[in-house]
């Protein structure tokens, strides 16, 4: 085997001018740079299968989909009973870059630009270089060499024995075969130089890529007892198998219901939630074995240690909730370790001997589904320089050690009540270290990876601060910025009388200005919670107080007695001391030093509610060992006689003790910004309603006539589109509302244009639309005010201009009132009225251009007429119309006008006889020219043109009433007027034919 990186060339010589080079100098030069290239590839990028190399066998019985589906780029295109492998990339631990090859025209050249290879033949393979990774005790395992059709044809042409080749359909148990890419590397013996030209001499370095198959059992044997060990695959395969075999564990919730009415039942709920101890023990033992982490558990097994820690047999304070919290912490750490196991792919300095000349591709037909573990397939083991995954191993080791530290460091601690800022929705290492751990240096070192990495492990936050950094922001974090904290750990209250705990927590809340509420719920009462308690007198003995103080002081000084009992005695003493604040010292005291104090229980005592009744109104109590800002911390105790705090829960919102029922009804769940205020139905009627967005009150509630209204116009723009919640008398109600933004737009009219075709009186108007802000999802509905159907658009033209053509009457003025409605995706709209639009229909020239005016005397049809006085001028809007063919001028100057009806052969008679008519009939046709049409249109009033006939004889007299006149639009055989004109004989709109 010709491995390259077993011995590295670390130097080479630079050449001098005209130097004769020896083979040693040239080989040294090549070896140096080849070694550097290989080292860069394996040490700075990684080794293993980078991508591709997916195999398939086109067995119609088992995998018909491979041959039926439509192929896509990169898919395998196979014939039946052939093995296909897609192109891919891999790097061996000796630095060889491997891709599939196709033989080129030159024996030393191959092609790699293709999607896949299809292998139709195979033969037995014997490795000529005795690659030790294929050998067990010096003997090669059985291997099959896959051959494509092209390779088969080439080998056959080169004289290979055809009998050695078999079709792949003859492979038995093909899906149990492991695909191996093997780079067969060796040096050919140097041929003696027989010719004058010896430039091509030297030992040929051969590197043939072989595609091999081996039985999965044989590969398994190679891994276990082969001559060479693939340490990289074995290590990472062990991680994969560990992950696959680790049990899936999640912590159970402690769920409360109305059946929890006794302390024992509450404890049972915590006991029931503690489960999966055996699975956690088995899983963590497997992790510790894999990563070679020893557990010093005082001679106990992990299972026994966990059982002893999670049992509820503690004396003094019954701290079962902290033992449940311990289990949650251990499960969180276990799952965090499990989540990192498949991200340990980094390899610093991968072992050269692991797979120096081969790559395992897994079984034939392996699906390679995302997240699946494929046996006997090399992954890509990247260099740490390309990722941060090298730190994952360190994280795993730290988490495993933290798991052990937490078990050994759990303690039933008793101390003062304290609040520590923390975080809720993060990994355990990013939270404050809980109260029930011995916060020593080993635990601090293993708690948070990032802080330990930057030598800041003492800057974790915790109830216990002795071993933390001395800076005040670590010792007293609530005095400093807590913007990055979304949770308050509240600890030290278990076993303390609930009134004392409430008072202490409220004092801390007030001292540090913390936004949460705290209430107490009782499991059982001898009387109803709301029952009237008669006013009674309580007594305080000064002498008795003195004796109690001396006893407690002695216990503390001499460290005698149980510390928990001492704390309880102090808390009871505290309650009596507070009575002294209400003592009436002016009264006479009894001889035994007793002072009588009259106390109103309604004012002096904490009014608590039965848990069962509270759960009938509220749900969602969760034990999280603290409370979120804006939430409610709930203390649970058994009874007034057994008043020590048993457990704590929380709600994610502000809540209160039992009050009169409240409710709120809104007529809508969504409004638009410009909608009118909506009336609110409230119980009680005079209840105070408040609106909030993300716990911030908004001033959107108004009052009018004793009625409460929600006014959407008062909602700040920053809160539009966000969920609005409500309270009635400071109690949350299950009503929500969203106010959506109103679209902001404007529209004005722009240019009014008429068509180039002047026969069309219609006008096109531009409407310029402008939108302010977000225009996504808007619809635009135009009502153009002319009776046409509304136009709805989902997008505007790029220039924002929408055009509409109005149907008009030539010369007639019309006024329209268009509107635009813009609606957003939430259904909020704005109605925009466009300024009234006044448009006059285009007085079209085309209607006049080419108009034929026919004026004639029809002998025998019209009244008898025979004279010379019948010459007229045809006028339109008082302009002379001569037409396209005006009559020739009379050289004598006697014939006037352009309409001649004379038929007496006099001076005015033009003998204008229409062919085929009576010889005494006279015919005049005037065709209006374009210039005349423009002149007539310019003088038209409301689109009407006045036609008239005037006598053309200067000082003479013309017969009237005999001229039969017709008006024809150009190329229209039907006249728009027929009659006998007298004077201004016609006012007509030539485009519509309307007359007046």
PDB file of N, CA, C and O in Angstrom, residues 795-846:
ATOM      1  N   UNK A 795     -52.977  44.649  -6.279  1.00  0.00           N
ATOM      2  CA  UNK A 795     -51.709  45.376  -6.349  1.00  0.00           C
ATOM      3  C   UNK A 795     -51.910  46.595  -7.225  1.00  0.00           C
ATOM      4  O   UNK A 795     -52.736  46.583  -8.143  1.00  0.00           O
ATOM      5  N   UNK A 796     -51.160  47.636  -6.967  1.00  0.00           N
ATOM      6  CA  UNK A 796     -51.211  48.841  -7.775  1.00  0.00           C
ATOM      7  C   UNK A 796     -50.136  48.787  -8.847  1.00  0.00           C
ATOM      8  O   UNK A 796     -49.102  48.127  -8.669  1.00  0.00           O
ATOM      9  N   UNK A 797     -50.359  49.492  -9.957  1.00  0.00           N
ATOM     10  CA  UNK A 797     -49.265  49.629 -10.922  1.00  0.00           C
ATOM     11  C   UNK A 797     -48.054  50.266 -10.253  1.00  0.00           C
ATOM     12  O   UNK A 797     -48.167  50.933  -9.214  1.00  0.00           O
ATOM     13  N   UNK A 798     -46.911  50.027 -10.827  1.00  0.00           N
ATOM     14  CA  UNK A 798     -45.670  50.519 -10.225  1.00  0.00           C
ATOM     15  C   UNK A 798     -45.658  52.014  -9.997  1.00  0.00           C
ATOM     16  O   UNK A 798     -45.081  52.493  -9.013  1.00  0.00           O
ATOM     17  N   UNK A 799     -46.304  52.788 -10.879  1.00  0.00           N
ATOM     18  CA  UNK A 799     -46.312  54.245 -10.720  1.00  0.00           C
ATOM     19  C   UNK A 799     -47.469  54.735  -9.856  1.00  0.00           C
ATOM     20  O   UNK A 799     -47.620  55.939  -9.636  1.00  0.00           O
ATOM     21  N   UNK A 800     -48.307  53.797  -9.381  1.00  0.00           N
ATOM     22  CA  UNK A 800     -49.412  54.186  -8.510  1.00  0.00           C
ATOM     23  C   UNK A 800     -50.576  54.825  -9.230  1.00  0.00           C
ATOM     24  O   UNK A 800     -51.456  55.392  -8.584  1.00  0.00           O
ATOM     25  N   UNK A 801     -50.618  54.745 -10.566  1.00  0.00           N
ATOM     26  CA  UNK A 801     -51.674  55.415 -11.337  1.00  0.00           C
ATOM     27  C   UNK A 801     -52.646  54.363 -11.872  1.00  0.00           C
ATOM     28  O   UNK A 801     -52.237  53.412 -12.538  1.00  0.00           O
ATOM     29  N   UNK A 802     -53.921  54.541 -11.555  1.00  0.00           N
ATOM     30  CA  UNK A 802     -54.991  53.692 -12.075  1.00  0.00           C
ATOM     31  C   UNK A 802     -55.827  54.539 -13.032  1.00  0.00           C
ATOM     32  O   UNK A 802     -56.216  55.657 -12.692  1.00  0.00           O
ATOM     33  N   UNK A 803     -56.103  54.026 -14.230  1.00  0.00           N
ATOM     34  CA  UNK A 803     -56.832  54.776 -15.243  1.00  0.00           C
ATOM     35  C   UNK A 803     -58.242  54.227 -15.410  1.00  0.00           C
ATOM     36  O   UNK A 803     -58.487  53.023 -15.265  1.00  0.00           O
ATOM     37  N   UNK A 804     -59.169  55.125 -15.700  1.00  0.00           N
ATOM     38  CA  UNK A 804     -60.543  54.729 -16.000  1.00  0.00           C
ATOM     39  C   UNK A 804     -61.069  55.615 -17.116  1.00  0.00           C
ATOM     40  O   UNK A 804     -60.852  56.831 -17.122  1.00  0.00           O
ATOM     41  N   UNK A 805     -61.775  54.992 -18.046  1.00  0.00           N
ATOM     42  CA  UNK A 805     -62.336  55.716 -19.188  1.00  0.00           C
ATOM     43  C   UNK A 805     -63.822  55.951 -18.949  1.00  0.00           C
ATOM     44  O   UNK A 805     -64.577  55.008 -18.693  1.00  0.00           O
ATOM     45  N   UNK A 806     -64.218  57.227 -19.020  1.00  0.00           N
ATOM     46  CA  UNK A 806     -65.613  57.598 -18.822  1.00  0.00           C
ATOM     47  C   UNK A 806     -66.307  57.686 -20.165  1.00  0.00           C
ATOM     48  O   UNK A 806     -65.785  58.297 -21.114  1.00  0.00           O
ATOM     49  N   UNK A 807     -67.510  57.080 -20.249  1.00  0.00           N
ATOM     50  CA  UNK A 807     -68.332  57.167 -21.460  1.00  0.00           C
ATOM     51  C   UNK A 807     -69.065  58.511 -21.441  1.00  0.00           C
ATOM     52  O   UNK A 807     -69.867  58.769 -20.538  1.00  0.00           O
ATOM     53  N   UNK A 808     -68.783  59.354 -22.439  1.00  0.00           N
ATOM     54  CA  UNK A 808     -69.312  60.720 -22.466  1.00  0.00           C
ATOM     55  C   UNK A 808     -70.111  60.960 -23.738  1.00  0.00           C
ATOM     56  O   UNK A 808     -70.044  60.198 -24.703  1.00  0.00           O
ATOM     57  N   UNK A 809     -70.847  62.052 -23.691  1.00  0.00           N
ATOM     58  CA  UNK A 809     -71.558  62.524 -24.885  1.00  0.00           C
ATOM     59  C   UNK A 809     -70.789  63.722 -25.414  1.00  0.00           C
ATOM     60  O   UNK A 809     -70.405  64.622 -24.661  1.00  0.00           O
ATOM     61  N   UNK A 810     -70.550  63.681 -26.723  1.00  0.00           N
ATOM     62  CA  UNK A 810     -69.735  64.726 -27.332  1.00  0.00           C
ATOM     63  C   UNK A 810     -70.298  66.095 -26.984  1.00  0.00           C
ATOM     64  O   UNK A 810     -71.481  66.370 -27.159  1.00  0.00           O
ATOM     65  N   UNK A 811     -69.395  66.915 -26.423  1.00  0.00           N
ATOM     66  CA  UNK A 811     -69.758  68.273 -26.108  1.00  0.00           C
ATOM     67  C   UNK A 811     -70.577  68.450 -24.847  1.00  0.00           C
ATOM     68  O   UNK A 811     -70.799  69.569 -24.418  1.00  0.00           O
ATOM     69  N   UNK A 812     -70.994  67.337 -24.207  1.00  0.00           N
ATOM     70  CA  UNK A 812     -71.830  67.460 -23.015  1.00  0.00           C
ATOM     71  C   UNK A 812     -70.956  67.370 -21.765  1.00  0.00           C
ATOM     72  O   UNK A 812     -70.083  66.530 -21.660  1.00  0.00           O
ATOM     73  N   UNK A 813     -71.249  68.228 -20.807  1.00  0.00           N
ATOM     74  CA  UNK A 813     -70.491  68.248 -19.552  1.00  0.00           C
ATOM     75  C   UNK A 813     -71.184  67.363 -18.525  1.00  0.00           C
ATOM     76  O   UNK A 813     -72.380  67.476 -18.308  1.00  0.00           O
ATOM     77  N   UNK A 814     -70.386  66.459 -17.886  1.00  0.00           N
ATOM     78  CA  UNK A 814     -70.906  65.579 -16.844  1.00  0.00           C
ATOM     79  C   UNK A 814     -70.034  65.693 -15.597  1.00  0.00           C
ATOM     80  O   UNK A 814     -68.829  65.926 -15.693  1.00  0.00           O
ATOM     81  N   UNK A 815     -70.627  65.492 -14.422  1.00  0.00           N
ATOM     82  CA  UNK A 815     -69.889  65.524 -13.155  1.00  0.00           C
ATOM     83  C   UNK A 815     -70.016  64.166 -12.472  1.00  0.00           C
ATOM     84  O   UNK A 815     -71.128  63.618 -12.377  1.00  0.00           O
ATOM     85  N   UNK A 816     -68.877  63.624 -12.024  1.00  0.00           N
ATOM     86  CA  UNK A 816     -68.836  62.309 -11.375  1.00  0.00           C
ATOM     87  C   UNK A 816     -68.222  62.452  -9.980  1.00  0.00           C
ATOM     88  O   UNK A 816     -67.427  63.349  -9.735  1.00  0.00           O
ATOM     89  N   UNK A 817     -68.607  61.541  -9.084  1.00  0.00           N
ATOM     90  CA  UNK A 817     -68.092  61.537  -7.708  1.00  0.00           C
ATOM     91  C   UNK A 817     -67.456  60.178  -7.406  1.00  0.00           C
ATOM     92  O   UNK A 817     -68.063  59.319  -6.751  1.00  0.00           O
ATOM     93  N   UNK A 818     -66.241  59.961  -7.862  1.00  0.00           N
ATOM     94  CA  UNK A 818     -65.582  58.656  -7.630  1.00  0.00           C
ATOM     95  C   UNK A 818     -65.126  58.515  -6.178  1.00  0.00           C
ATOM     96  O   UNK A 818     -64.881  59.494  -5.478  1.00  0.00           O
ATOM     97  N   UNK A 819     -64.996  57.236  -5.727  1.00  0.00           N
ATOM     98  CA  UNK A 819     -64.478  56.924  -4.388  1.00  0.00           C
ATOM     99  C   UNK A 819     -63.504  55.761  -4.496  1.00  0.00           C
ATOM    100  O   UNK A 819     -63.557  54.967  -5.444  1.00  0.00           O
ATOM    101  N   UNK A 820     -62.631  55.655  -3.486  1.00  0.00           N
ATOM    102  CA  UNK A 820     -61.679  54.550  -3.395  1.00  0.00           C
ATOM    103  C   UNK A 820     -61.748  53.981  -1.975  1.00  0.00           C
ATOM    104  O   UNK A 820     -61.673  54.729  -1.003  1.00  0.00           O
ATOM    105  N   UNK A 821     -61.884  52.643  -1.877  1.00  0.00           N
ATOM    106  CA  UNK A 821     -61.840  51.953  -0.589  1.00  0.00           C
ATOM    107  C   UNK A 821     -60.586  51.088  -0.541  1.00  0.00           C
ATOM    108  O   UNK A 821     -60.401  50.223  -1.410  1.00  0.00           O
ATOM    109  N   UNK A 822     -59.722  51.323   0.447  1.00  0.00           N
ATOM    110  CA  UNK A 822     -58.486  50.549   0.627  1.00  0.00           C
ATOM    111  C   UNK A 822     -58.675  49.660   1.854  1.00  0.00           C
ATOM    112  O   UNK A 822     -58.987  50.150   2.941  1.00  0.00           O
ATOM    113  N   UNK A 823     -58.495  48.355   1.666  1.00  0.00           N
ATOM    114  CA  UNK A 823     -58.724  47.380   2.742  1.00  0.00           C
ATOM    115  C   UNK A 823     -57.460  46.556   2.947  1.00  0.00           C
ATOM    116  O   UNK A 823     -56.859  46.102   1.973  1.00  0.00           O
ATOM    117  N   UNK A 824     -57.051  46.354   4.228  1.00  0.00           N
ATOM    118  CA  UNK A 824     -55.871  45.526   4.498  1.00  0.00           C
ATOM    119  C   UNK A 824     -56.280  44.093   4.774  1.00  0.00           C
ATOM    120  O   UNK A 824     -57.470  43.756   4.777  1.00  0.00           O
ATOM    121  N   UNK A 825     -55.299  43.232   5.018  1.00  0.00           N
ATOM    122  CA  UNK A 825     -55.552  41.798   5.175  1.00  0.00           C
ATOM    123  C   UNK A 825     -56.371  41.490   6.426  1.00  0.00           C
ATOM    124  O   UNK A 825     -56.939  40.407   6.543  1.00  0.00           O
ATOM    125  N   UNK A 826     -56.431  42.419   7.367  1.00  0.00           N
ATOM    126  CA  UNK A 826     -57.202  42.215   8.585  1.00  0.00           C
ATOM    127  C   UNK A 826     -58.626  42.726   8.461  1.00  0.00           C
ATOM    128  O   UNK A 826     -59.372  42.724   9.442  1.00  0.00           O
ATOM    129  N   UNK A 827     -58.998  43.195   7.269  1.00  0.00           N
ATOM    130  CA  UNK A 827     -60.361  43.665   7.042  1.00  0.00           C
ATOM    131  C   UNK A 827     -60.591  45.115   7.401  1.00  0.00           C
ATOM    132  O   UNK A 827     -61.716  45.604   7.319  1.00  0.00           O
ATOM    133  N   UNK A 828     -59.533  45.825   7.807  1.00  0.00           N
ATOM    134  CA  UNK A 828     -59.681  47.244   8.119  1.00  0.00           C
ATOM    135  C   UNK A 828     -59.563  48.046   6.832  1.00  0.00           C
ATOM    136  O   UNK A 828     -58.665  47.803   6.018  1.00  0.00           O
ATOM    137  N   UNK A 829     -60.471  49.021   6.661  1.00  0.00           N
ATOM    138  CA  UNK A 829     -60.495  49.757   5.404  1.00  0.00           C
ATOM    139  C   UNK A 829     -60.629  51.245   5.665  1.00  0.00           C
ATOM    140  O   UNK A 829     -61.004  51.692   6.751  1.00  0.00           O
ATOM    141  N   UNK A 830     -60.314  51.992   4.618  1.00  0.00           N
ATOM    142  CA  UNK A 830     -60.476  53.444   4.644  1.00  0.00           C
ATOM    143  C   UNK A 830     -61.177  53.844   3.356  1.00  0.00           C
ATOM    144  O   UNK A 830     -60.827  53.367   2.262  1.00  0.00           O
ATOM    145  N   UNK A 831     -62.217  54.690   3.474  1.00  0.00           N
ATOM    146  CA  UNK A 831     -62.983  55.142   2.316  1.00  0.00           C
ATOM    147  C   UNK A 831     -62.527  56.551   1.955  1.00  0.00           C
ATOM    148  O   UNK A 831     -62.606  57.472   2.786  1.00  0.00           O
ATOM    149  N   UNK A 832     -62.070  56.711   0.739  1.00  0.00           N
ATOM    150  CA  UNK A 832     -61.534  57.991   0.272  1.00  0.00           C
ATOM    151  C   UNK A 832     -62.453  58.543  -0.811  1.00  0.00           C
ATOM    152  O   UNK A 832     -62.721  57.872  -1.821  1.00  0.00           O
ATOM    153  N   UNK A 833     -62.960  59.771  -0.606  1.00  0.00           N
ATOM    154  CA  UNK A 833     -63.791  60.436  -1.610  1.00  0.00           C
ATOM    155  C   UNK A 833     -62.888  61.312  -2.469  1.00  0.00           C
ATOM    156  O   UNK A 833     -62.168  62.174  -1.955  1.00  0.00           O
ATOM    157  N   UNK A 834     -62.929  61.074  -3.768  1.00  0.00           N
ATOM    158  CA  UNK A 834     -62.156  61.898  -4.697  1.00  0.00           C
ATOM    159  C   UNK A 834     -62.943  63.184  -4.957  1.00  0.00           C
ATOM    160  O   UNK A 834     -64.183  63.183  -4.964  1.00  0.00           O
ATOM    161  N   UNK A 835     -62.236  64.281  -5.163  1.00  0.00           N
ATOM    162  CA  UNK A 835     -62.906  65.550  -5.464  1.00  0.00           C
ATOM    163  C   UNK A 835     -63.799  65.381  -6.701  1.00  0.00           C
ATOM    164  O   UNK A 835     -63.453  64.653  -7.637  1.00  0.00           O
ATOM    165  N   UNK A 836     -64.992  65.997  -6.696  1.00  0.00           N
ATOM    166  CA  UNK A 836     -65.894  65.854  -7.849  1.00  0.00           C
ATOM    167  C   UNK A 836     -65.166  66.112  -9.164  1.00  0.00           C
ATOM    168  O   UNK A 836     -64.367  67.039  -9.284  1.00  0.00           O
ATOM    169  N   UNK A 837     -65.492  65.280 -10.135  1.00  0.00           N
ATOM    170  CA  UNK A 837     -64.780  65.301 -11.412  1.00  0.00           C
ATOM    171  C   UNK A 837     -65.742  65.756 -12.500  1.00  0.00           C
ATOM    172  O   UNK A 837     -66.753  65.095 -12.770  1.00  0.00           O
ATOM    173  N   UNK A 838     -65.461  66.925 -13.115  1.00  0.00           N
ATOM    174  CA  UNK A 838     -66.300  67.466 -14.185  1.00  0.00           C
ATOM    175  C   UNK A 838     -65.567  67.326 -15.513  1.00  0.00           C
ATOM    176  O   UNK A 838     -64.445  67.817 -15.672  1.00  0.00           O
ATOM    177  N   UNK A 839     -66.202  66.633 -16.499  1.00  0.00           N
ATOM    178  CA  UNK A 839     -65.567  66.357 -17.793  1.00  0.00           C
ATOM    179  C   UNK A 839     -66.576  66.654 -18.893  1.00  0.00           C
ATOM    180  O   UNK A 839     -67.773  66.365 -18.767  1.00  0.00           O
ATOM    181  N   UNK A 840     -66.093  67.219 -19.977  1.00  0.00           N
ATOM    182  CA  UNK A 840     -66.916  67.465 -21.163  1.00  0.00           C
ATOM    183  C   UNK A 840     -66.519  66.480 -22.243  1.00  0.00           C
ATOM    184  O   UNK A 840     -65.336  66.302 -22.535  1.00  0.00           O
ATOM    185  N   UNK A 841     -67.561  65.872 -22.862  1.00  0.00           N
ATOM    186  CA  UNK A 841     -67.292  64.911 -23.917  1.00  0.00           C
ATOM    187  C   UNK A 841     -66.634  65.578 -25.119  1.00  0.00           C
ATOM    188  O   UNK A 841     -66.987  66.689 -25.510  1.00  0.00           O
ATOM    189  N   UNK A 842     -65.689  64.895 -25.661  1.00  0.00           N
ATOM    190  CA  UNK A 842     -64.935  65.454 -26.790  1.00  0.00           C
ATOM    191  C   UNK A 842     -65.866  65.661 -27.983  1.00  0.00           C
ATOM    192  O   UNK A 842     -66.553  64.755 -28.430  1.00  0.00           O
ATOM    193  N   UNK A 843     -65.926  66.957 -28.462  1.00  0.00           N
ATOM    194  CA  UNK A 843     -66.718  67.253 -29.667  1.00  0.00           C
ATOM    195  C   UNK A 843     -65.919  66.753 -30.854  1.00  0.00           C
ATOM    196  O   UNK A 843     -65.002  67.402 -31.338  1.00  0.00           O
ATOM    197  N   UNK A 844     -66.290  65.606 -31.376  1.00  0.00           N
ATOM    198  CA  UNK A 844     -65.399  64.905 -32.296  1.00  0.00           C
ATOM    199  C   UNK A 844     -65.412  65.514 -33.679  1.00  0.00           C
ATOM    200  O   UNK A 844     -66.452  65.863 -34.239  1.00  0.00           O
ATOM    201  N   UNK A 845     -64.265  65.626 -34.238  1.00  0.00           N
ATOM    202  CA  UNK A 845     -64.084  66.149 -35.593  1.00  0.00           C
ATOM    203  C   UNK A 845     -64.504  65.109 -36.625  1.00  0.00           C
ATOM    204  O   UNK A 845     -65.064  65.425 -37.676  1.00  0.00           O
ATOM    205  N   UNK A 846     -64.276  63.824 -36.282  1.00  0.00           N
ATOM    206  CA  UNK A 846     -64.534  62.775 -37.265  1.00  0.00           C
ATOM    207  C   UNK A 846     -66.010  62.720 -37.652  1.00  0.00           C
ATOM    208  O   UNK A 846     -66.361  62.385 -38.782  1.00  0.00           O
TER     209      UNK A 846
END
